Coordinates of C-alpha atoms in Angstrom, one line a residue:
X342 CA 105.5 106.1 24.4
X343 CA 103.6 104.6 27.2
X344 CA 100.2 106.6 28.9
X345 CA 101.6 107.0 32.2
X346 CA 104.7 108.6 30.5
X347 CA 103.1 110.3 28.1
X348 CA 100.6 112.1 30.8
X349 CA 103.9 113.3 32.5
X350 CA 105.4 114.9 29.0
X351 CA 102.3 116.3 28.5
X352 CA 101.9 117.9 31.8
X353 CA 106.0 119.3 32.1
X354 CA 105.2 120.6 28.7
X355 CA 102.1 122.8 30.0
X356 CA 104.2 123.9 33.1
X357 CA 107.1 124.6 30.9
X358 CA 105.0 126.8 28.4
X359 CA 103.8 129.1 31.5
X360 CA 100.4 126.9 32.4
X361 CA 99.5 126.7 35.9
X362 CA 98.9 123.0 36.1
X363 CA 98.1 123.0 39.8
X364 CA 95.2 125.0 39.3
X365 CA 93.5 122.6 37.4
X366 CA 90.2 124.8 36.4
X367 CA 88.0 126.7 38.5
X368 CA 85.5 126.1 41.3
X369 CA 82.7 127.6 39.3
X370 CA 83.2 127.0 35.8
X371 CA 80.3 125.7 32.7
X372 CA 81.9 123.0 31.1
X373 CA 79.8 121.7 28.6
X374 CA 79.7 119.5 25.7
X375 CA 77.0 119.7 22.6
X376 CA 75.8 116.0 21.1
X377 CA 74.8 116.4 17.6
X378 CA 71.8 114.5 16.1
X379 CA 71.6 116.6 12.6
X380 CA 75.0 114.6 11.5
X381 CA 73.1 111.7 11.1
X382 CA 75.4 109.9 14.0
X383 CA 72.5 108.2 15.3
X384 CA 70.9 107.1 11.7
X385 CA 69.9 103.5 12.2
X386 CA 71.3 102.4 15.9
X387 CA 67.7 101.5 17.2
X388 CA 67.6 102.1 21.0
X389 CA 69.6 100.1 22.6
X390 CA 72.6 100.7 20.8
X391 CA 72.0 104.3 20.8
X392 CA 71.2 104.2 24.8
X393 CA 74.6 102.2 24.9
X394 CA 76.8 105.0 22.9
X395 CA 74.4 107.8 24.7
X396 CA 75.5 106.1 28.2
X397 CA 79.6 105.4 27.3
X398 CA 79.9 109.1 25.9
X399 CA 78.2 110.3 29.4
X400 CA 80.0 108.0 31.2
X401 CA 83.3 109.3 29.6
X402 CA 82.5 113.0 29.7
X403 CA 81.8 112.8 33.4
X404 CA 85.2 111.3 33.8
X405 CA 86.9 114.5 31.2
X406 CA 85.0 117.0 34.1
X407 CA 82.3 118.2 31.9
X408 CA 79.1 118.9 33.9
X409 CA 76.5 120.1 31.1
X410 CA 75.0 118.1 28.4
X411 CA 73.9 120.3 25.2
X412 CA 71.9 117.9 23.2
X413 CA 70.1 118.6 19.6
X414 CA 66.5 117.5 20.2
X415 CA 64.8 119.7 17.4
X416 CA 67.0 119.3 14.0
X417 CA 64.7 120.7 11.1
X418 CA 60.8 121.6 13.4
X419 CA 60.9 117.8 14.0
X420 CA 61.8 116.1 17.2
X421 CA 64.0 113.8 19.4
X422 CA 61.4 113.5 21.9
X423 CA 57.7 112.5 22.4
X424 CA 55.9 115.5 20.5
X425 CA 52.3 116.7 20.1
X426 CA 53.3 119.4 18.0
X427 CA 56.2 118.3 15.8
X428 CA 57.0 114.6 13.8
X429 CA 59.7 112.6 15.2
X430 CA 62.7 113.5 13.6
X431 CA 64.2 111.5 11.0
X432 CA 67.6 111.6 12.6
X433 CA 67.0 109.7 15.5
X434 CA 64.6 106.7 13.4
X435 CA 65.8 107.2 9.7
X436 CA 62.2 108.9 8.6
X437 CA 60.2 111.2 9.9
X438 CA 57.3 111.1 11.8
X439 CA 58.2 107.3 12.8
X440 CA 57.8 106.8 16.1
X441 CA 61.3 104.7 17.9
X442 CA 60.7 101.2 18.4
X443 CA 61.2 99.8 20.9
X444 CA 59.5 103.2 22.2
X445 CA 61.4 105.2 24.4
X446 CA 61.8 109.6 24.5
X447 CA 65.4 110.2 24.2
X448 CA 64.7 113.5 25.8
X449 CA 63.4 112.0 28.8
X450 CA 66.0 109.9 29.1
X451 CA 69.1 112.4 29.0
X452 CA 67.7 114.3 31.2
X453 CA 67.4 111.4 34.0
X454 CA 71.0 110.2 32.5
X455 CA 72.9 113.5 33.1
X456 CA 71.1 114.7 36.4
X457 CA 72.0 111.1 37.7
X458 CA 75.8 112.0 36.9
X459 CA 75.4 115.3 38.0
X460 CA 75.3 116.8 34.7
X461 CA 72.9 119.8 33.3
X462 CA 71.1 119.0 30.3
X463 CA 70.3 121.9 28.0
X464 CA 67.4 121.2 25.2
X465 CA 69.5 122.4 21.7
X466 CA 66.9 123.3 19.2
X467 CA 67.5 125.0 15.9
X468 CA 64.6 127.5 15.7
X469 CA 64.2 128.9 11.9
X470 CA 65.3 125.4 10.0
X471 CA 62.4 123.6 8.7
X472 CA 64.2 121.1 6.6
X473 CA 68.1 120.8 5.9
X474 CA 69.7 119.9 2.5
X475 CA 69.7 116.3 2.6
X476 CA 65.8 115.8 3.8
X477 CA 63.9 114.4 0.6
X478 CA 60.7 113.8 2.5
X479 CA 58.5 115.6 5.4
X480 CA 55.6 113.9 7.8
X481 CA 52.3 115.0 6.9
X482 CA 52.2 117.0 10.7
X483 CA 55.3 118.8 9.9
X484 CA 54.9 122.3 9.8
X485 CA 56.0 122.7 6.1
X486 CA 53.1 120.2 5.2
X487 CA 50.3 121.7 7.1
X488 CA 51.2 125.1 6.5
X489 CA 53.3 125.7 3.4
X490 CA 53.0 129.6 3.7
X491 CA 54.7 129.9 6.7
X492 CA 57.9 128.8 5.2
X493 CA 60.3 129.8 2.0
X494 CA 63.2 127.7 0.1
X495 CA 66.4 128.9 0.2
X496 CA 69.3 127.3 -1.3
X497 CA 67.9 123.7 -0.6
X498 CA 66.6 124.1 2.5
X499 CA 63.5 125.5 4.0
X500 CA 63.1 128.3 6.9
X501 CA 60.4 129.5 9.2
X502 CA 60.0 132.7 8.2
X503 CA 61.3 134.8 10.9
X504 CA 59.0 138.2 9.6
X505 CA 55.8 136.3 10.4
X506 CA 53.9 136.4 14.1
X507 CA 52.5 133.3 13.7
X508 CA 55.5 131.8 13.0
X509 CA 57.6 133.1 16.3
X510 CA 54.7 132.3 18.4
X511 CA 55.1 129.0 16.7
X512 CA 58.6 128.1 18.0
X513 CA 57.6 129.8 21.3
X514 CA 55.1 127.3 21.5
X515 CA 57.0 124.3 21.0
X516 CA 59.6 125.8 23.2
X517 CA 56.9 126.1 26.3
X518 CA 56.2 122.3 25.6
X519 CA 59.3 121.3 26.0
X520 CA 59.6 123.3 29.3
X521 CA 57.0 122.6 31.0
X522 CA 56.9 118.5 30.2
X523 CA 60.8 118.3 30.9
X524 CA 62.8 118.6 33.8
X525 CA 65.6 120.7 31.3
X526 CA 68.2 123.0 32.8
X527 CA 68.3 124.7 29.3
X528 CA 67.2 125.8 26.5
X529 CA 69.7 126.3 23.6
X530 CA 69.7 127.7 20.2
X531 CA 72.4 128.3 17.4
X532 CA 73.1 130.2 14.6
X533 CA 70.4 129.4 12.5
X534 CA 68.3 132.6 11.9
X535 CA 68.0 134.0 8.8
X536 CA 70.0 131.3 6.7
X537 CA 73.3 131.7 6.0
X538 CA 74.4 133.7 2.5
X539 CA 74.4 131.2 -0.4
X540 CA 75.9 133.0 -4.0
X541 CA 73.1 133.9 -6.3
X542 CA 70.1 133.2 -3.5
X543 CA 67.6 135.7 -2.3
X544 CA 65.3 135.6 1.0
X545 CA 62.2 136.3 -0.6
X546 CA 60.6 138.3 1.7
X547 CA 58.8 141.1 0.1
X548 CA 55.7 140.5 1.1
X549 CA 56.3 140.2 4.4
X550 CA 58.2 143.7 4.1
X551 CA 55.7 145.2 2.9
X552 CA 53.2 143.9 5.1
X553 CA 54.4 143.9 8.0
X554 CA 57.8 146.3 8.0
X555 CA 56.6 148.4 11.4
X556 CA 57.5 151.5 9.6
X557 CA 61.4 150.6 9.1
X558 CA 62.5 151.2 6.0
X559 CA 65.5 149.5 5.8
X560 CA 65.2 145.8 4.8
X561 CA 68.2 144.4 7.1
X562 CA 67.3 146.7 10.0
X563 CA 64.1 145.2 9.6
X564 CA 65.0 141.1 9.7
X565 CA 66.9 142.2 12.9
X566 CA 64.3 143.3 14.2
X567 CA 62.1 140.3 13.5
X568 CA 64.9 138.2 15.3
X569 CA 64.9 140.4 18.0
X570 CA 61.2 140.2 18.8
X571 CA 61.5 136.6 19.0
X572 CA 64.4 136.4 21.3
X573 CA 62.7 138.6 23.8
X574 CA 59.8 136.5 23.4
X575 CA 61.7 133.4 23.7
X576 CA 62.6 134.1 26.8
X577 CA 59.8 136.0 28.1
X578 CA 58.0 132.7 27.4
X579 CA 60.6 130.2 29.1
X580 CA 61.3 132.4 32.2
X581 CA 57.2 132.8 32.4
X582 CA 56.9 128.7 32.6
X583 CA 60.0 127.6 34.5
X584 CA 62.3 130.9 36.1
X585 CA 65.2 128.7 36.5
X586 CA 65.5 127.3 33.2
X587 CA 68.4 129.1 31.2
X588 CA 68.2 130.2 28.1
X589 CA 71.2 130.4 26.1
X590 CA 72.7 131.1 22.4
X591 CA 75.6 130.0 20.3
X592 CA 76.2 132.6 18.2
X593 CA 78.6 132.7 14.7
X594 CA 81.9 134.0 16.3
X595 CA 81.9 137.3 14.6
X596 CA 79.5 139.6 15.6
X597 CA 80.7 142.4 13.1
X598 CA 84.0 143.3 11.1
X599 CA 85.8 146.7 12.0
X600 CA 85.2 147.2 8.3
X601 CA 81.6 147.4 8.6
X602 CA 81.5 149.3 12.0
X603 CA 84.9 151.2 12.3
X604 CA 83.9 151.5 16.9
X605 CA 82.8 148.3 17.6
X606 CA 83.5 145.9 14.9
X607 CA 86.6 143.3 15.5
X608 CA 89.9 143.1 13.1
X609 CA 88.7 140.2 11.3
X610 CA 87.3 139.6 7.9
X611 CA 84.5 136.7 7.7
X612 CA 81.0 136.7 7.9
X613 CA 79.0 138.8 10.2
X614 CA 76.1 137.8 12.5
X615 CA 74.9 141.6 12.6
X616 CA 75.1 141.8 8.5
X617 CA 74.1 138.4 7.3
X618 CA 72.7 136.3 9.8
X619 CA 70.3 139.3 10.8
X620 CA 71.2 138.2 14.4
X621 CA 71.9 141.5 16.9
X622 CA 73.7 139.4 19.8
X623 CA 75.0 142.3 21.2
X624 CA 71.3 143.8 21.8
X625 CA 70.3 140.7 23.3
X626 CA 73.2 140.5 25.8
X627 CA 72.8 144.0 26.9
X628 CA 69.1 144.2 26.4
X629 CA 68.8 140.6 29.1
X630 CA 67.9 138.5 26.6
X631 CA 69.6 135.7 27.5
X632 CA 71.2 133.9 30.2
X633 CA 74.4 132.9 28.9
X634 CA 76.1 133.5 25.6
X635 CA 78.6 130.7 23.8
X636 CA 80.1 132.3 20.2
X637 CA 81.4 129.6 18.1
X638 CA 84.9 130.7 18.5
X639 CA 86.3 127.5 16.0
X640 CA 89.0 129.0 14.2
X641 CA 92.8 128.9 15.2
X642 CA 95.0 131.2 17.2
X643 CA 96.5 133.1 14.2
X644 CA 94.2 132.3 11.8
X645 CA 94.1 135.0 9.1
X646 CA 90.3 135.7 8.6
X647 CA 89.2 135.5 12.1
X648 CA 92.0 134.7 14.7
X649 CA 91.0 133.2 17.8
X650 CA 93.3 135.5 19.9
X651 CA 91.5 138.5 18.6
X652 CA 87.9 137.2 18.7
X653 CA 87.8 135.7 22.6
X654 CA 89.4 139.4 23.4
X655 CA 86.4 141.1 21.6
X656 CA 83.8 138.8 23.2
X657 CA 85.3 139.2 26.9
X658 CA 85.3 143.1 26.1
X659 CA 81.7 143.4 24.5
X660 CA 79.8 140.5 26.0
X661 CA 80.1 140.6 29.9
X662 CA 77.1 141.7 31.2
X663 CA 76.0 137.7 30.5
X664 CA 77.8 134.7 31.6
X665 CA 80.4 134.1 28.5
X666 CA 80.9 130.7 27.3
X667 CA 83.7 130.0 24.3
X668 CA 82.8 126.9 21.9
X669 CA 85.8 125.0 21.0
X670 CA 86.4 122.9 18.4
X671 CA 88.1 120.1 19.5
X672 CA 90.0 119.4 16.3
X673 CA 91.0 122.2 15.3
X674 CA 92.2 122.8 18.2
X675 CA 94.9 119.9 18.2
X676 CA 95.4 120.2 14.7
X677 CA 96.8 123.5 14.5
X678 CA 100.5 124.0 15.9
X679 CA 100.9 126.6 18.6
X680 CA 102.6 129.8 17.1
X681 CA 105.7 130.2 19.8
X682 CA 106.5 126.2 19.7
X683 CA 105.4 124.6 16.6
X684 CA 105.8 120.7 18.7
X685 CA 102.8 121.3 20.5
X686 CA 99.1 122.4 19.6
X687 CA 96.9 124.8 20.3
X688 CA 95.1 123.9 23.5
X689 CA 97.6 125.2 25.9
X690 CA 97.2 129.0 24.3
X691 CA 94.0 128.6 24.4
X692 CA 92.9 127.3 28.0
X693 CA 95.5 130.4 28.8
X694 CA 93.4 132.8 27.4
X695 CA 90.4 131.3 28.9
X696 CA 92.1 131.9 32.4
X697 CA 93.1 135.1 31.8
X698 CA 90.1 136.9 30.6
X699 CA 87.8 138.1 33.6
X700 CA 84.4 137.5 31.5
X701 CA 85.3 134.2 29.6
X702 CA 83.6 132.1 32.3
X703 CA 83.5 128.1 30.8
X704 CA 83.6 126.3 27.7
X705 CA 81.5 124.2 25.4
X706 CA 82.9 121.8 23.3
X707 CA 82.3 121.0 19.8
X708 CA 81.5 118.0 19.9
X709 CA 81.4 115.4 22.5
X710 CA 82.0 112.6 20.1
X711 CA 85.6 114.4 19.3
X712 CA 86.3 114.3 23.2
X713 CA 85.4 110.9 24.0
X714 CA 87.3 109.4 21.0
X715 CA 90.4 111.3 22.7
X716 CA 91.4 113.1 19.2
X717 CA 94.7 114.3 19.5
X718 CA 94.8 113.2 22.9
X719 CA 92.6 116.3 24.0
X720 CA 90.4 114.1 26.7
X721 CA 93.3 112.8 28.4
X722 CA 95.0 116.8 29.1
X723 CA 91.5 117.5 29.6
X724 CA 90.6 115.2 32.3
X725 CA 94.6 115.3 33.8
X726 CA 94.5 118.7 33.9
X727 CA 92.7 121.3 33.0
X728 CA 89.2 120.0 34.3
X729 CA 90.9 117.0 36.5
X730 CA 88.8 119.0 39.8
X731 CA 85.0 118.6 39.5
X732 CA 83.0 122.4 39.0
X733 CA 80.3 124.0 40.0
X734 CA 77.8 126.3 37.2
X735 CA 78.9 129.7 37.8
X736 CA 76.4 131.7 39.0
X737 CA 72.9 133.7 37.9
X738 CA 72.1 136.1 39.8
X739 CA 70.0 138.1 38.1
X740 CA 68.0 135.1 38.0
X741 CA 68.1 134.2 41.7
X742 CA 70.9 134.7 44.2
X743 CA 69.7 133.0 47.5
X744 CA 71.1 130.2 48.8
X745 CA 69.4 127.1 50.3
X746 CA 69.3 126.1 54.2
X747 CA 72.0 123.6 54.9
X748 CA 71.7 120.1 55.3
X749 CA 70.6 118.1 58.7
X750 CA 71.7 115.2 60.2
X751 CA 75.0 114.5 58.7
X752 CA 76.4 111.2 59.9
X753 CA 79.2 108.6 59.4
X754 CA 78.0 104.8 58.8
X755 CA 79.4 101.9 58.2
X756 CA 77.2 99.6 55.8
X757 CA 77.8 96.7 54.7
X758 CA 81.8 97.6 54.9
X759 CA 81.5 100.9 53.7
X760 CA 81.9 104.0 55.0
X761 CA 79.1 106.2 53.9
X762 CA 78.4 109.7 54.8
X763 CA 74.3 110.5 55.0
X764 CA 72.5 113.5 55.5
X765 CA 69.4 115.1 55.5
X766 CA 67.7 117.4 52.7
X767 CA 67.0 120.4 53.8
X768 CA 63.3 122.3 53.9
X769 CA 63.0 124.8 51.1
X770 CA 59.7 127.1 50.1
X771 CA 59.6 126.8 46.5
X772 CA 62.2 126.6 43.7
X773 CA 64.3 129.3 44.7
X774 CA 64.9 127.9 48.4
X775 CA 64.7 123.9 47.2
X776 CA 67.8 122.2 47.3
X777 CA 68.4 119.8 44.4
X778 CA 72.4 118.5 44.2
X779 CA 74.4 118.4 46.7
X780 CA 78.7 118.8 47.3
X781 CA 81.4 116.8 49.4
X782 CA 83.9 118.3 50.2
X783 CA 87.3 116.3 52.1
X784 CA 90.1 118.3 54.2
X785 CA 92.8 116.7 56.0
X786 CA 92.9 117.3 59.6
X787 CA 93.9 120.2 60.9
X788 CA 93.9 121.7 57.5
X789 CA 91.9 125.2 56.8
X790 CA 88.4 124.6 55.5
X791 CA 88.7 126.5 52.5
X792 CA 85.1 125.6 50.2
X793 CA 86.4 127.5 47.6
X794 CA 89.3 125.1 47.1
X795 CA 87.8 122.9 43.6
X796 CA 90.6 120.4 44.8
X797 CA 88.7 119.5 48.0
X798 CA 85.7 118.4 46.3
X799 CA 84.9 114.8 46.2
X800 CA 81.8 114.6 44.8
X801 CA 78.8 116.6 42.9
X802 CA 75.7 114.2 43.5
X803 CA 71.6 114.6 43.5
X804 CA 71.7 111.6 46.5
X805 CA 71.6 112.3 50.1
X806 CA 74.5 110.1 50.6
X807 CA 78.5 109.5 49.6
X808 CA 79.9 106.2 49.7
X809 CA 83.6 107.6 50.6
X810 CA 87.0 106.6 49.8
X811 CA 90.4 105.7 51.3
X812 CA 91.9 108.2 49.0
X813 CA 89.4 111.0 50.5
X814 CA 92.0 111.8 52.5
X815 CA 96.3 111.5 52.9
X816 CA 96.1 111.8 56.8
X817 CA 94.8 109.3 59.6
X818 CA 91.5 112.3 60.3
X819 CA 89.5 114.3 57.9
X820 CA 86.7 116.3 57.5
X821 CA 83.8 115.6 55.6
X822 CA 81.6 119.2 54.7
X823 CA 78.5 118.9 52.5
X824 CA 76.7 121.9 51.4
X825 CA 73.3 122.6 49.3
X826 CA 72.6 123.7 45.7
X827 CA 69.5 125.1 44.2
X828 CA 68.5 125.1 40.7
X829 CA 71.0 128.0 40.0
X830 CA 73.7 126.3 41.6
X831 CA 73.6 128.7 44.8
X832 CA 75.4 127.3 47.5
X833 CA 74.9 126.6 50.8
X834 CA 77.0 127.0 54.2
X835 CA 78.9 123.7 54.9
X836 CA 77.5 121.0 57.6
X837 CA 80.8 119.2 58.5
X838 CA 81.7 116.3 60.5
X839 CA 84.7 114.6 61.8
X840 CA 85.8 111.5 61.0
X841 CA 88.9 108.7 60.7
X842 CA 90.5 107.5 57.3
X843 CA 88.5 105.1 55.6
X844 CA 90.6 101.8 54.9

């Protein structure tokens, strides 16, 4: 079958199975994407090659509508950028504590990469995992070296322990770093707390319980809490350095089973974030904890254990008093038939649910790689469809709900041939008021300027200029509107300006 024909089956198969294809996702939607580094994908590129896959992927994802980066720069307390407090990881130059060569800080560079296209970039750390299974050999600043106390074995691998102080100030620290050195949108952790159950392993913990067990008796109750105290300090210290940075957590996709809490557990039967990972989500949501929540939701619609139907119904229900974010895996996804037509796969049911449920408010992808190599053609519905319209972040405001000033001095040049829109940026006092991307907008004339239209925008861009297209517009006049952002993607009143059909 050829593309342009396939595209077309694909799409009268999403309108026949009751999916809206004109409204091709919504004006204020996160639609991110997480880039692995702990599956060794990187192992051995060098820079330039890894620049050049970093820059196609990017490239690509722009074009699928994603507009946040989630990208692994702390794998095992090592990391993917230029560090004063941890070794350079092994995964980006094949052993730790060896600097890249030629030089260059792969954090630094995504950052500039993504905000040229755009894009957020949230920093993905994993906080408790100081060595995965397949590490044979640590840098003599790594934090297992230096202080082997602070850590204990568990089923090949070693964690921070998470009942020690020292050892949550520790990440905290590293987190600040990070922060204030890098112009991040985000900060992002997993599911790696306590580690995950392993048949005949123990956490060995007692001392630490008896030490330090502020009065609770119960040893689970007590891990919990230990998590807890550093989430609220994780955030206390991110929020202290830089307000507008986010801080956000991918959580296993079961919090608890309705067997283990009868009121508030879900019908499933897997393993529990609450029970075994030591990891109270809920508290965090409720308690402010975090600024947006993404459960790794990676099972199937219909799956027995933990059905996907089920779960993104309990998180929309339990979970809304923070932005809600669904992680997706991509192959799974197109792997798995859908249950009413067994022809098709799964995405279809599941971008429905995503619409329908008031909470669910975007999507991260697991993972990037599985989206750009278009398996089971999920990048080409993605980009014809369901994210064909560019999107804003939705909104934070219990972080910061005023808009900027709107632009000056919008004009309408010709240079060199082109048609270019400019404008001014407008004056802001301080980071709440500073504008920092900008939108285009492009209305036929005579049509209603309607802003929250996604269809109508041309263009998501840090410049103070649009080079503007024929196909801006299917009439001989248009309108041109640009508004403001801020750092929390608050949006300014349009500045608009007349003008005639580029040809």
């Amino acid at each position: 079958m050829k593309r342009t024909s396939l595209y077309i089956y694909i799409i009268v198969l999403l309108a026949f199975f009751n999916v809206n294809v004109n409204a091709q996702g919504q004006k204020r939607e996160f639609r991110g994407a997480w880039i692995q580094s702990v599956n060794g994908q990187f192992l051995g590129m060098g820079t330039e090659k890894m620049q050049k896959t970093l820059t196609y992927q990017l490239d690509e994802l722009k074009k699928d509508g994603v507009n946040a980066i989630i990208f692994q720069v702390r794998p095992e307390c090592d990391a993917l950028y230029n560090s004063k407090i941890e070794p350079w990881s092994r995964f980006l130059t094949g052993k730790q504590g060896m600097a890249p060569a030629p030089y260059w800080d792969p954090l630094e560079w995504m950052v500039e990469q993504c905000h040229k296209r755009g894009m957020e970039l949230h920093a993905w750390i994993n906080p408790f995992r100081a060595k995965t299974k397949t590490t044979t050999e640590l840098a003599a600043n790594h934090i297992a070296i230096k202080k082997p106390g602070s850590v204990f074995p568990y089923d090949g691998l070693l964690i921070l322990n998470p009942g020690k102080q020292e050892n949550r100030d520790y990440i905290c620290n590293v987190v600040k770093d990070i922060v204030e050195r890098y112009d991040v949108d985000g900060i992002h952790i997993d599911d790696y707390f306590y580690p995950y159950p392993a048949a005949g392993q123990s956490i060995p913990d007692d001392a630490e319980f008896r030490e330090n067990n502020n009065g609770i008796k119960n040893r689970g109750d007590w891990r919990r809490d230990n998590v807890n105290l550093f989430m609220k300090q994780l955030y206390e210290t991110v929020h202290k350095a830089k307000p507008w940075v986010k801080v956000g957590v991918s959580p296993f996709g079961i919090y608890r089973n309705q067997k283990s809490d009868p009121n508030i557990g879900s019908k499933t039967n897997g393993l529990q974030n609450y029970d075994d990972l030591y990891a109270d989500v809920l508290m965090w949501v409720n308690n402010g904890w975090l600024d947006y929540c993404a459960p790794q939701l990676y099972w199937e619609i219909g799956h027995k254990a933990a059905d996907y139907s089920t779960l993104i119904k309990w998180w929309n229900r339990y979970a809304g008093n923070r932005p809600l974010f669904i992680g997706e895996d991509v192959e799974r996804t197109v792997k798995k038939a859908d249950l009413n037509n067994p022809s098709i796969n799964q995405m279809p049911a599941k971008f429905k649910l995503h619409n329908e449920l008031p909470n669910v408010k975007g999507t991260v992808l697991w993972y990037a790689k599985a989206v750009v190599d278009n398996v089971g053609n999920y990048q080409n519905v993605l980009r014809n469809v369901y994210w064909k319209n560019p999107s804003l972040q939705p909104l934070m405001p219990f972080i910061d709900n005023k808009a900027p000033k709107k632009v000056k001095g919008l004009k309408f040049l010709s240079v060199d041939g082109d048609n270019v829109l400019f404008w001014t940026k407008p004056k802001g006092k301080g980071w709440k008021d500073e504008a920092v991307k900008y939108v285009v907008y492009g209305f036929d004339g005579g049509e209603k300027i309607n802003l929250s239209d996604a269809s109508k925008i041309k263009a998501i861009t840090t410049e103070c200029f649009y080079k503007t297209s024929p196909t801006d517009f299917s009439k001989p006049k248009g309108v041109y509107v640009v508004t403001a952002l801020d750092k929390l993607n608050n949006e300014s009143k349009g500045k608009k300006i007349n003008v005639k059909k580029s040809k």
